[in-house]
Tab-separated table of C-alpha atoms in Angstrom:
chain	number	residue	atom	x	y	z
J	9	MET	CA	-79.943	-7.481	-24.071
J	10	ASN	CA	-79.103	-4.086	-25.567
J	11	VAL	CA	-77.267	-1.427	-23.581
J	12	LEU	CA	-77.666	2.345	-23.742
J	13	GLU	CA	-74.436	4.087	-22.750
J	14	ILE	CA	-74.803	7.684	-21.605
J	15	GLU	CA	-71.608	9.714	-21.276
J	16	SER	CA	-71.875	12.970	-19.346
J	17	ARG	CA	-69.549	15.628	-17.981
J	18	VAL	CA	-70.602	17.028	-14.592
J	19	GLU	CA	-68.542	19.765	-12.912
J	20	GLY	CA	-65.533	18.815	-15.026
J	21	GLN	CA	-65.742	15.087	-14.317
J	22	LEU	CA	-66.615	12.551	-17.012
J	23	ARG	CA	-69.195	9.951	-15.999
J	24	THR	CA	-70.522	6.951	-17.886
J	25	TYR	CA	-73.791	5.116	-17.223
J	26	GLU	CA	-74.600	1.774	-18.863
J	27	LEU	CA	-78.332	1.001	-18.933
J	28	ALA	CA	-79.763	-2.288	-20.203
J	29	PHE	CA	-83.060	-1.863	-22.048
J	30	ASP	CA	-85.799	-3.739	-23.894
J	31	ALA	CA	-87.000	-2.995	-27.413
J	32	GLY	CA	-89.555	-0.208	-27.617
J	33	GLU	CA	-88.374	1.755	-24.575
J	34	SER	CA	-87.659	5.453	-24.991
J	35	VAL	CA	-84.524	7.057	-23.581
J	36	TYR	CA	-86.617	8.657	-20.838
J	37	GLU	CA	-88.281	5.356	-19.916
J	38	ILE	CA	-84.885	3.670	-19.691
J	39	ALA	CA	-83.377	6.460	-17.594
J	40	ASP	CA	-86.390	6.505	-15.271
J	41	ARG	CA	-86.001	2.809	-14.468
J	42	TYR	CA	-82.433	3.472	-13.348
J	43	ALA	CA	-83.380	6.677	-11.476
J	44	LEU	CA	-81.087	8.636	-13.784
J	45	LYS	CA	-81.986	12.314	-13.894
J	46	LEU	CA	-82.232	13.685	-17.442
J	47	PRO	CA	-83.173	17.299	-18.233
J	48	VAL	CA	-86.895	17.492	-18.906
J	49	SER	CA	-89.498	20.166	-19.532
J	50	CYS	CA	-91.894	20.007	-22.485
J	51	ARG	CA	-91.313	16.328	-23.489
J	52	ASN	CA	-92.448	17.103	-27.058
J	53	GLY	CA	-89.275	18.429	-28.694
J	54	VAL	CA	-90.020	22.145	-28.377
J	55	CYS	CA	-87.855	23.420	-25.519
J	56	GLU	CA	-84.731	21.506	-26.646
J	57	ILE	CA	-83.187	21.350	-23.160
J	58	CYS	CA	-82.621	17.605	-23.651
J	59	ARG	CA	-80.329	18.095	-26.654
J	60	ALA	CA	-77.742	15.293	-26.933
J	61	LYS	CA	-75.430	13.737	-29.528
J	62	LEU	CA	-75.551	10.174	-30.853
J	63	VAL	CA	-72.042	8.671	-30.849
J	64	SER	CA	-72.833	5.148	-32.025
J	65	GLY	CA	-75.708	2.749	-32.586
J	66	GLU	CA	-79.140	3.203	-34.127
J	67	VAL	CA	-82.151	5.094	-32.770
J	68	GLU	CA	-85.612	6.022	-33.900
J	69	PHE	CA	-86.052	9.773	-33.723
J	70	GLY	CA	-88.860	12.289	-34.025
J	71	PRO	CA	-92.661	12.030	-34.136
J	72	ARG	CA	-92.514	9.566	-37.056
J	73	ARG	CA	-89.778	7.453	-35.407
J	74	GLU	CA	-87.358	7.776	-38.320
J	75	LEU	CA	-84.308	5.491	-38.171
J	76	VAL	CA	-81.052	7.364	-37.509
J	77	GLN	CA	-77.561	5.869	-37.407
J	78	GLY	CA	-74.587	7.258	-35.519
J	79	PRO	CA	-72.292	9.041	-35.524
J	80	LEU	CA	-74.349	12.162	-36.176
J	81	GLN	CA	-73.269	15.615	-37.256
J	82	LYS	CA	-76.399	17.071	-35.667
J	83	ASP	CA	-78.036	16.742	-32.264
J	84	LEU	CA	-80.900	14.590	-31.014
J	85	LEU	CA	-83.606	15.507	-28.547
J	86	LEU	CA	-83.816	12.725	-25.968
J	87	CYS	CA	-87.557	13.124	-25.420
J	88	GLN	CA	-87.981	12.131	-29.074
J	89	THR	CA	-85.498	9.228	-29.118
J	90	TRP	CA	-85.978	5.434	-28.954
J	91	PRO	CA	-82.814	3.255	-29.110
J	92	VAL	CA	-83.040	0.372	-31.583
J	93	ASN	CA	-79.871	-1.442	-30.515
J	94	SER	CA	-76.886	-0.874	-28.241
J	95	SER	CA	-76.122	2.833	-28.562
J	96	LYS	CA	-74.033	5.588	-27.036
J	97	ILE	CA	-75.076	9.209	-26.494
J	98	THR	CA	-73.381	12.180	-24.860
J	99	ILE	CA	-75.090	14.945	-22.875
J	100	ASP	CA	-73.709	17.162	-20.104
J	101	ASN	CA	-74.895	17.477	-16.504
J	102	ILE	CA	-76.648	14.143	-16.013
J	103	TYR	CA	-77.026	13.077	-12.394
J	104	GLY	CA	-77.235	9.491	-11.183
J	105	PRO	CA	-79.403	8.046	-8.380
J	106	GLY	CA	-79.212	10.221	-5.289
J	107	GLU	CA	-77.179	12.861	-7.125
J	108	LEU	CA	-78.538	16.375	-7.398
J	109	PRO	CA	-76.588	19.645	-7.542
J	110	VAL	CA	-76.275	21.291	-4.124
J	111	LYS	CA	-77.790	24.766	-4.172
J	112	LYS	CA	-77.938	27.565	-1.642
J	113	THR	CA	-81.165	29.457	-1.046
J	114	VAL	CA	-82.737	31.790	1.495
J	115	CYS	CA	-85.953	30.983	3.363
J	116	ARG	CA	-88.394	32.572	5.761
J	117	VAL	CA	-88.964	30.893	9.104
J	118	ILE	CA	-92.747	30.564	9.401
J	119	ALA	CA	-93.037	28.391	12.522
J	120	VAL	CA	-91.001	27.199	15.504
J	121	GLU	CA	-93.077	24.935	17.734
J	122	VAL	CA	-92.477	22.357	20.437
J	123	ILE	CA	-93.755	18.988	19.258
J	124	ARG	CA	-93.066	17.157	22.499
J	125	GLY	CA	-90.447	17.370	25.213
J	126	HIS	CA	-87.425	19.131	23.736
J	127	VAL	CA	-88.158	18.289	20.090
J	128	TYR	CA	-89.029	21.302	17.938
J	129	LYS	CA	-90.681	21.555	14.554
J	130	VAL	CA	-89.117	24.304	12.440
J	131	GLU	CA	-90.915	25.232	9.233
J	132	LEU	CA	-89.120	27.106	6.464
J	133	GLN	CA	-90.807	28.703	3.469
J	134	LEU	CA	-88.884	28.668	0.202
J	135	PRO	CA	-88.928	31.786	-2.009
J	136	ALA	CA	-91.194	32.115	-5.038
J	137	GLY	CA	-89.999	30.567	-8.266
J	138	LYS	CA	-88.618	27.152	-9.093
J	139	LEU	CA	-88.292	24.928	-6.052
J	140	PRO	CA	-84.871	23.475	-5.233
J	141	GLU	CA	-84.857	19.757	-5.919
J	142	PHE	CA	-84.318	17.038	-3.355
J	143	TYR	CA	-85.318	13.417	-2.924
J	144	ALA	CA	-87.330	11.973	-0.057
J	145	GLY	CA	-84.886	11.020	2.692
J	146	GLN	CA	-82.235	13.680	2.018
J	147	TYR	CA	-81.003	16.385	4.386
J	148	LEU	CA	-79.954	20.041	4.318
J	149	ALA	CA	-77.463	22.381	5.955
J	150	LEU	CA	-78.736	25.373	7.926
J	151	GLU	CA	-76.200	28.187	8.073
J	152	MET	CA	-75.708	30.527	11.015
J	153	PRO	CA	-73.821	33.844	11.046
J	154	GLY	CA	-70.305	33.487	12.393
J	155	LYS	CA	-70.177	29.727	11.906
J	156	ASP	CA	-67.767	28.177	9.424
J	157	ALA	CA	-69.969	25.163	8.695
J	158	GLY	CA	-73.690	24.597	8.517
J	159	SER	CA	-75.683	22.344	10.828
J	160	TYR	CA	-77.228	19.326	9.133
J	161	PHE	CA	-80.831	18.216	9.588
J	162	SER	CA	-82.966	15.614	7.859
J	163	ILE	CA	-85.801	17.074	5.833
J	164	ALA	CA	-89.026	15.832	7.423
J	165	SER	CA	-91.331	16.833	4.558
J	166	ALA	CA	-91.872	15.432	1.077
J	167	PRO	CA	-90.277	16.952	-2.042
J	168	GLY	CA	-92.169	19.398	-4.219
J	169	LEU	CA	-93.591	21.613	-1.461
J	170	ARG	CA	-92.994	25.299	-0.786
J	171	GLU	CA	-92.540	24.541	2.931
J	172	ILE	CA	-89.685	22.481	4.365
J	173	THR	CA	-90.030	20.934	7.817
J	174	LEU	CA	-87.205	20.097	10.229
J	175	HIS	CA	-87.285	18.216	13.546
J	176	ILE	CA	-84.644	19.518	15.963
J	177	GLN	CA	-83.948	17.870	19.315
J	178	ALA	CA	-82.793	20.704	21.568
J	179	ASP	CA	-82.207	19.137	24.975
J	180	PRO	CA	-80.737	21.719	27.392
J	181	HIS	CA	-77.304	20.044	27.302
J	182	LEU	CA	-77.213	20.126	23.471
J	183	ASN	CA	-75.832	23.651	23.213
J	184	SER	CA	-75.551	23.738	19.419
J	185	ALA	CA	-79.143	22.594	18.873
J	186	VAL	CA	-80.461	25.063	21.452
J	187	GLU	CA	-78.535	27.853	19.715
J	188	ILE	CA	-80.042	26.906	16.346
J	189	VAL	CA	-83.588	26.832	17.700
J	190	ASP	CA	-83.052	30.252	19.307
J	191	TYR	CA	-81.668	31.561	16.005
J	192	CYS	CA	-84.772	30.324	14.169
J	193	LYS	CA	-87.039	31.875	16.813
J	194	ASP	CA	-85.279	35.222	16.380
J	195	ALA	CA	-85.646	34.980	12.589
J	196	LEU	CA	-89.340	34.182	12.989
J	197	GLU	CA	-89.906	37.229	15.179
J	198	SER	CA	-87.808	39.645	13.109
J	199	GLY	CA	-88.759	38.355	9.661
J	200	ALA	CA	-85.090	37.880	8.772
J	201	SER	CA	-84.150	35.254	6.206
J	202	VAL	CA	-82.128	32.141	6.948
J	203	THR	CA	-79.817	30.415	4.482
J	204	ILE	CA	-79.872	26.718	3.669
J	205	SER	CA	-77.949	24.465	1.287
J	206	LEU	CA	-79.470	21.297	-0.153
J	207	PRO	CA	-79.670	18.480	-0.903
J	208	PHE	CA	-77.253	16.097	0.805
J	209	GLY	CA	-77.347	12.348	1.353
J	210	LYS	CA	-77.566	9.218	-0.776
J	211	ALA	CA	-79.952	7.254	1.476
J	212	CYS	CA	-82.993	8.504	-0.379
J	213	LEU	CA	-85.685	7.622	-2.914
J	214	PRO	CA	-85.012	9.045	-6.396
J	215	LYS	CA	-88.128	7.163	-7.527
J	216	VAL	CA	-90.886	4.960	-6.130
J	217	PRO	CA	-89.308	1.580	-5.269
J	218	ASP	CA	-90.525	-1.722	-6.667
J	219	LYS	CA	-89.902	-3.617	-3.417
J	220	PRO	CA	-91.449	-3.527	0.080
J	221	LEU	CA	-89.747	-1.067	2.441
J	222	ILE	CA	-88.628	-1.447	6.043
J	223	LEU	CA	-87.802	1.841	7.775
J	224	MET	CA	-85.797	1.807	11.020
J	225	ALA	CA	-85.385	5.034	12.985
J	226	ALA	CA	-83.936	5.977	16.351
J	227	GLY	CA	-85.066	9.199	18.019
J	228	THR	CA	-85.334	12.144	15.629
J	229	GLY	CA	-84.183	9.823	12.851
J	230	PHE	CA	-87.945	9.620	12.392
J	231	ALA	CA	-87.697	12.892	10.420
J	232	GLN	CA	-85.967	11.179	7.491
J	233	MET	CA	-88.526	8.368	7.528
J	234	LYS	CA	-91.427	10.825	7.624
J	235	SER	CA	-90.183	12.425	4.403
J	236	ILE	CA	-90.019	8.993	2.769
J	237	ILE	CA	-93.469	7.964	4.031
J	238	ASP	CA	-95.113	11.253	3.017
J	239	TYR	CA	-93.627	10.916	-0.463
J	240	LEU	CA	-94.671	7.287	-0.904
J	241	LEU	CA	-98.223	7.846	0.301
J	242	ALA	CA	-98.578	10.802	-2.069
J	243	GLN	CA	-97.397	8.537	-4.913
J	244	ASN	CA	-99.980	5.852	-3.993
J	245	TYR	CA	-97.270	3.331	-3.146
J	246	SER	CA	-99.117	0.124	-2.251
J	247	LEU	CA	-96.392	-2.405	-1.369
J	248	PRO	CA	-95.803	-3.324	2.298
J	249	LEU	CA	-94.313	-0.430	4.269
J	250	ALA	CA	-93.156	-0.967	7.860
J	251	LEU	CA	-91.805	1.627	10.301
J	252	TYR	CA	-89.803	0.564	13.363
J	253	TRP	CA	-89.178	3.537	15.654
J	254	GLY	CA	-86.953	3.046	18.684
J	255	VAL	CA	-86.590	5.466	21.598
J	256	ARG	CA	-85.306	5.280	25.156
J	257	LYS	CA	-88.324	6.911	26.793
J	258	GLU	CA	-91.995	7.155	25.843
J	259	GLU	CA	-91.849	10.957	25.623
J	260	ASP	CA	-89.129	10.699	22.954
J	261	MET	CA	-91.643	9.213	20.498
J	262	TYR	CA	-92.805	12.694	19.683
J	263	LEU	CA	-95.122	11.955	16.729
J	264	ALA	CA	-96.468	8.522	17.646
J	265	GLU	CA	-100.015	9.744	16.978
J	266	LEU	CA	-99.124	10.506	13.351
J	267	ALA	CA	-97.603	7.061	12.813
J	268	GLU	CA	-100.650	5.439	14.412
J	269	GLU	CA	-102.879	7.474	12.100
J	270	TRP	CA	-100.984	6.161	9.069
J	271	ALA	CA	-101.384	2.601	10.345
J	272	SER	CA	-105.138	2.987	10.794
J	273	LYS	CA	-105.646	4.694	7.434
J	274	TYR	CA	-103.423	2.552	5.169
J	275	ASP	CA	-103.703	-1.236	5.175
J	276	HIS	CA	-100.205	-1.717	3.761
J	277	PHE	CA	-98.531	0.387	6.481
J	278	GLU	CA	-97.361	-1.054	9.807
J	279	PHE	CA	-96.054	0.895	12.796
J	280	HIS	CA	-93.875	-0.791	15.416
J	281	PRO	CA	-93.029	1.510	18.365
J	282	LEU	CA	-90.079	0.285	20.445
J	283	ILE	CA	-89.665	1.970	23.820
J	284	ALA	CA	-86.844	0.840	26.099
J	285	ASP	CA	-88.292	2.801	29.043
J	286	ILE	CA	-85.229	2.001	31.117
J	287	GLU	CA	-83.012	4.933	32.054
J	288	ASN	CA	-79.769	2.958	32.193
J	289	ILE	CA	-80.407	0.408	29.456
J	290	ASP	CA	-77.297	-1.358	28.205
J	291	ALA	CA	-76.005	0.459	25.111
J	292	ASN	CA	-75.731	-2.701	23.024
J	293	ALA	CA	-79.290	-3.705	23.892
J	294	HIS	CA	-80.508	-0.270	22.809
J	295	HIS	CA	-78.587	-0.507	19.528
J	296	ASN	CA	-79.952	-3.974	18.812
J	297	GLN	CA	-83.617	-3.420	19.660
J	298	LEU	CA	-84.533	-2.238	16.152
J	299	SER	CA	-82.855	-5.066	14.252
J	300	ASP	CA	-84.086	-7.640	16.785
J	301	ALA	CA	-87.664	-6.466	16.233
J	302	VAL	CA	-87.327	-6.585	12.445
J	303	LEU	CA	-85.817	-10.073	12.503
J	304	ALA	CA	-88.613	-11.288	14.768
J	305	ASP	CA	-91.162	-10.186	12.151
J	306	PHE	CA	-89.360	-11.079	8.907
J	307	SER	CA	-87.985	-14.516	8.135
J	308	ASN	CA	-86.904	-13.462	4.638
J	309	LEU	CA	-85.445	-10.046	3.781
J	310	ALA	CA	-84.292	-10.880	0.262
J	311	ASP	CA	-87.184	-9.005	-1.364
J	312	SER	CA	-87.072	-5.846	0.787
J	313	LYS	CA	-85.255	-2.523	0.910
J	314	VAL	CA	-84.214	-1.199	4.323
J	315	PHE	CA	-83.507	2.400	5.380
J	316	VAL	CA	-81.887	3.026	8.777
J	317	SER	CA	-81.364	6.306	10.624
J	318	GLY	CA	-79.476	6.414	13.906
J	319	SER	CA	-76.008	6.471	15.436
J	320	PRO	CA	-73.113	4.871	13.543
J	321	LYS	CA	-72.959	2.015	16.059
J	322	LEU	CA	-76.691	1.339	15.701
J	323	VAL	CA	-76.532	1.437	11.903
J	324	HIS	CA	-73.506	-0.844	11.591
J	325	SER	CA	-75.026	-3.271	14.090
J	326	ALA	CA	-78.293	-3.337	12.134
J	327	MET	CA	-76.463	-3.824	8.856
J	328	ASP	CA	-74.557	-6.841	10.181
J	329	ALA	CA	-77.697	-8.469	11.554
J	330	LEU	CA	-79.864	-7.866	8.484
J	331	LEU	CA	-77.260	-8.924	5.917
J	332	GLU	CA	-76.720	-12.122	7.876
J	333	ALA	CA	-80.489	-12.680	7.663
J	334	GLY	CA	-80.464	-12.489	3.859
J	335	LEU	CA	-80.826	-8.794	3.003
J	336	GLU	CA	-78.868	-7.842	-0.115
J	337	GLU	CA	-76.163	-5.262	0.630
J	338	GLN	CA	-77.358	-2.982	-2.183
J	339	ASP	CA	-80.789	-2.870	-0.502
J	340	PHE	CA	-79.452	-1.413	2.784
J	341	PHE	CA	-79.451	2.393	2.923
J	342	SER	CA	-78.135	4.766	5.582
J	343	ASP	CA	-76.315	8.088	5.458
J	344	VAL	CA	-73.992	6.707	8.134
J	345	LEU	CA	-72.341	4.580	5.444
J	346	GLU	CA	-71.285	7.815	3.743
J	347	TYR	CA	-70.168	10.038	6.638
J	348	ALA	CA	-69.037	7.377	9.146
J	349	PRO	CA	-67.934	4.285	7.191
J	350	ARG	CA	-66.159	1.492	8.964
J	351	SER	CA	-62.393	1.913	8.950
């Protein structure tokens, strides 16, 4: 099989991607299969933002697919390029799966509402112009005056919208969360802007997956899964999609009605609510309830992708159980693996 090698310099670092391809695939078709983000706009060779250089190999180039051999003294436009054999091209600022440049932007707070109990929905409206990019499942940082670091929240809405939704659990003893909700309320009343940075996180969907998905969420980890589900449903994803949502108390399942609505509307979607409903439940039992439920329903996980959102102990416990049951390690996704890896 032929290999397309793309060499790119991003923020001073040289990166190389090796992509196997079949005859007749364009550079953009190859990159899309690997969830590699190439610059794109017109796709017909006019804007020239996809200008690259052929280092080696042969490609067909232009509307008439003329054969060109490397190395070239002139540039190619990737939207007009079809590799013929193993080739190498160079182009700057190419981002791999889950990689997007982090950008800072200001927003208006347009809603702060209690969903249920102490869980709030905060809606932010992005400014006019080009929307900042993020993938379904990623998170952002909300900055507050006087604080050295931002507070991180999963994005609960799908990409490509002017409004961004957050779910914030602000129990009275969670002083930081209460402070953030109050800050957003003040901004809503005064019309002041708030500052966010995004995106963060590699447990996301750069493209529609070609495998069934199992989503496992604890508490407000549902926010990350909602972004993924909203995105997939908008893309007409039709493979099996199962959500397992675990909480300690019934009132903590703050959007159960929405999940039940998905299950009634879409035949390929399943919702499995898991409520411990015991105030002093053993911690290990609580951590294991999600993976136990999944393993009771699935005898074979080899053909699935799994996303998990919860505490580090819950995530690592789920990973151990699911890998032992046949899940491939590359098909297990959680942000915990990035910010709280096992020592």
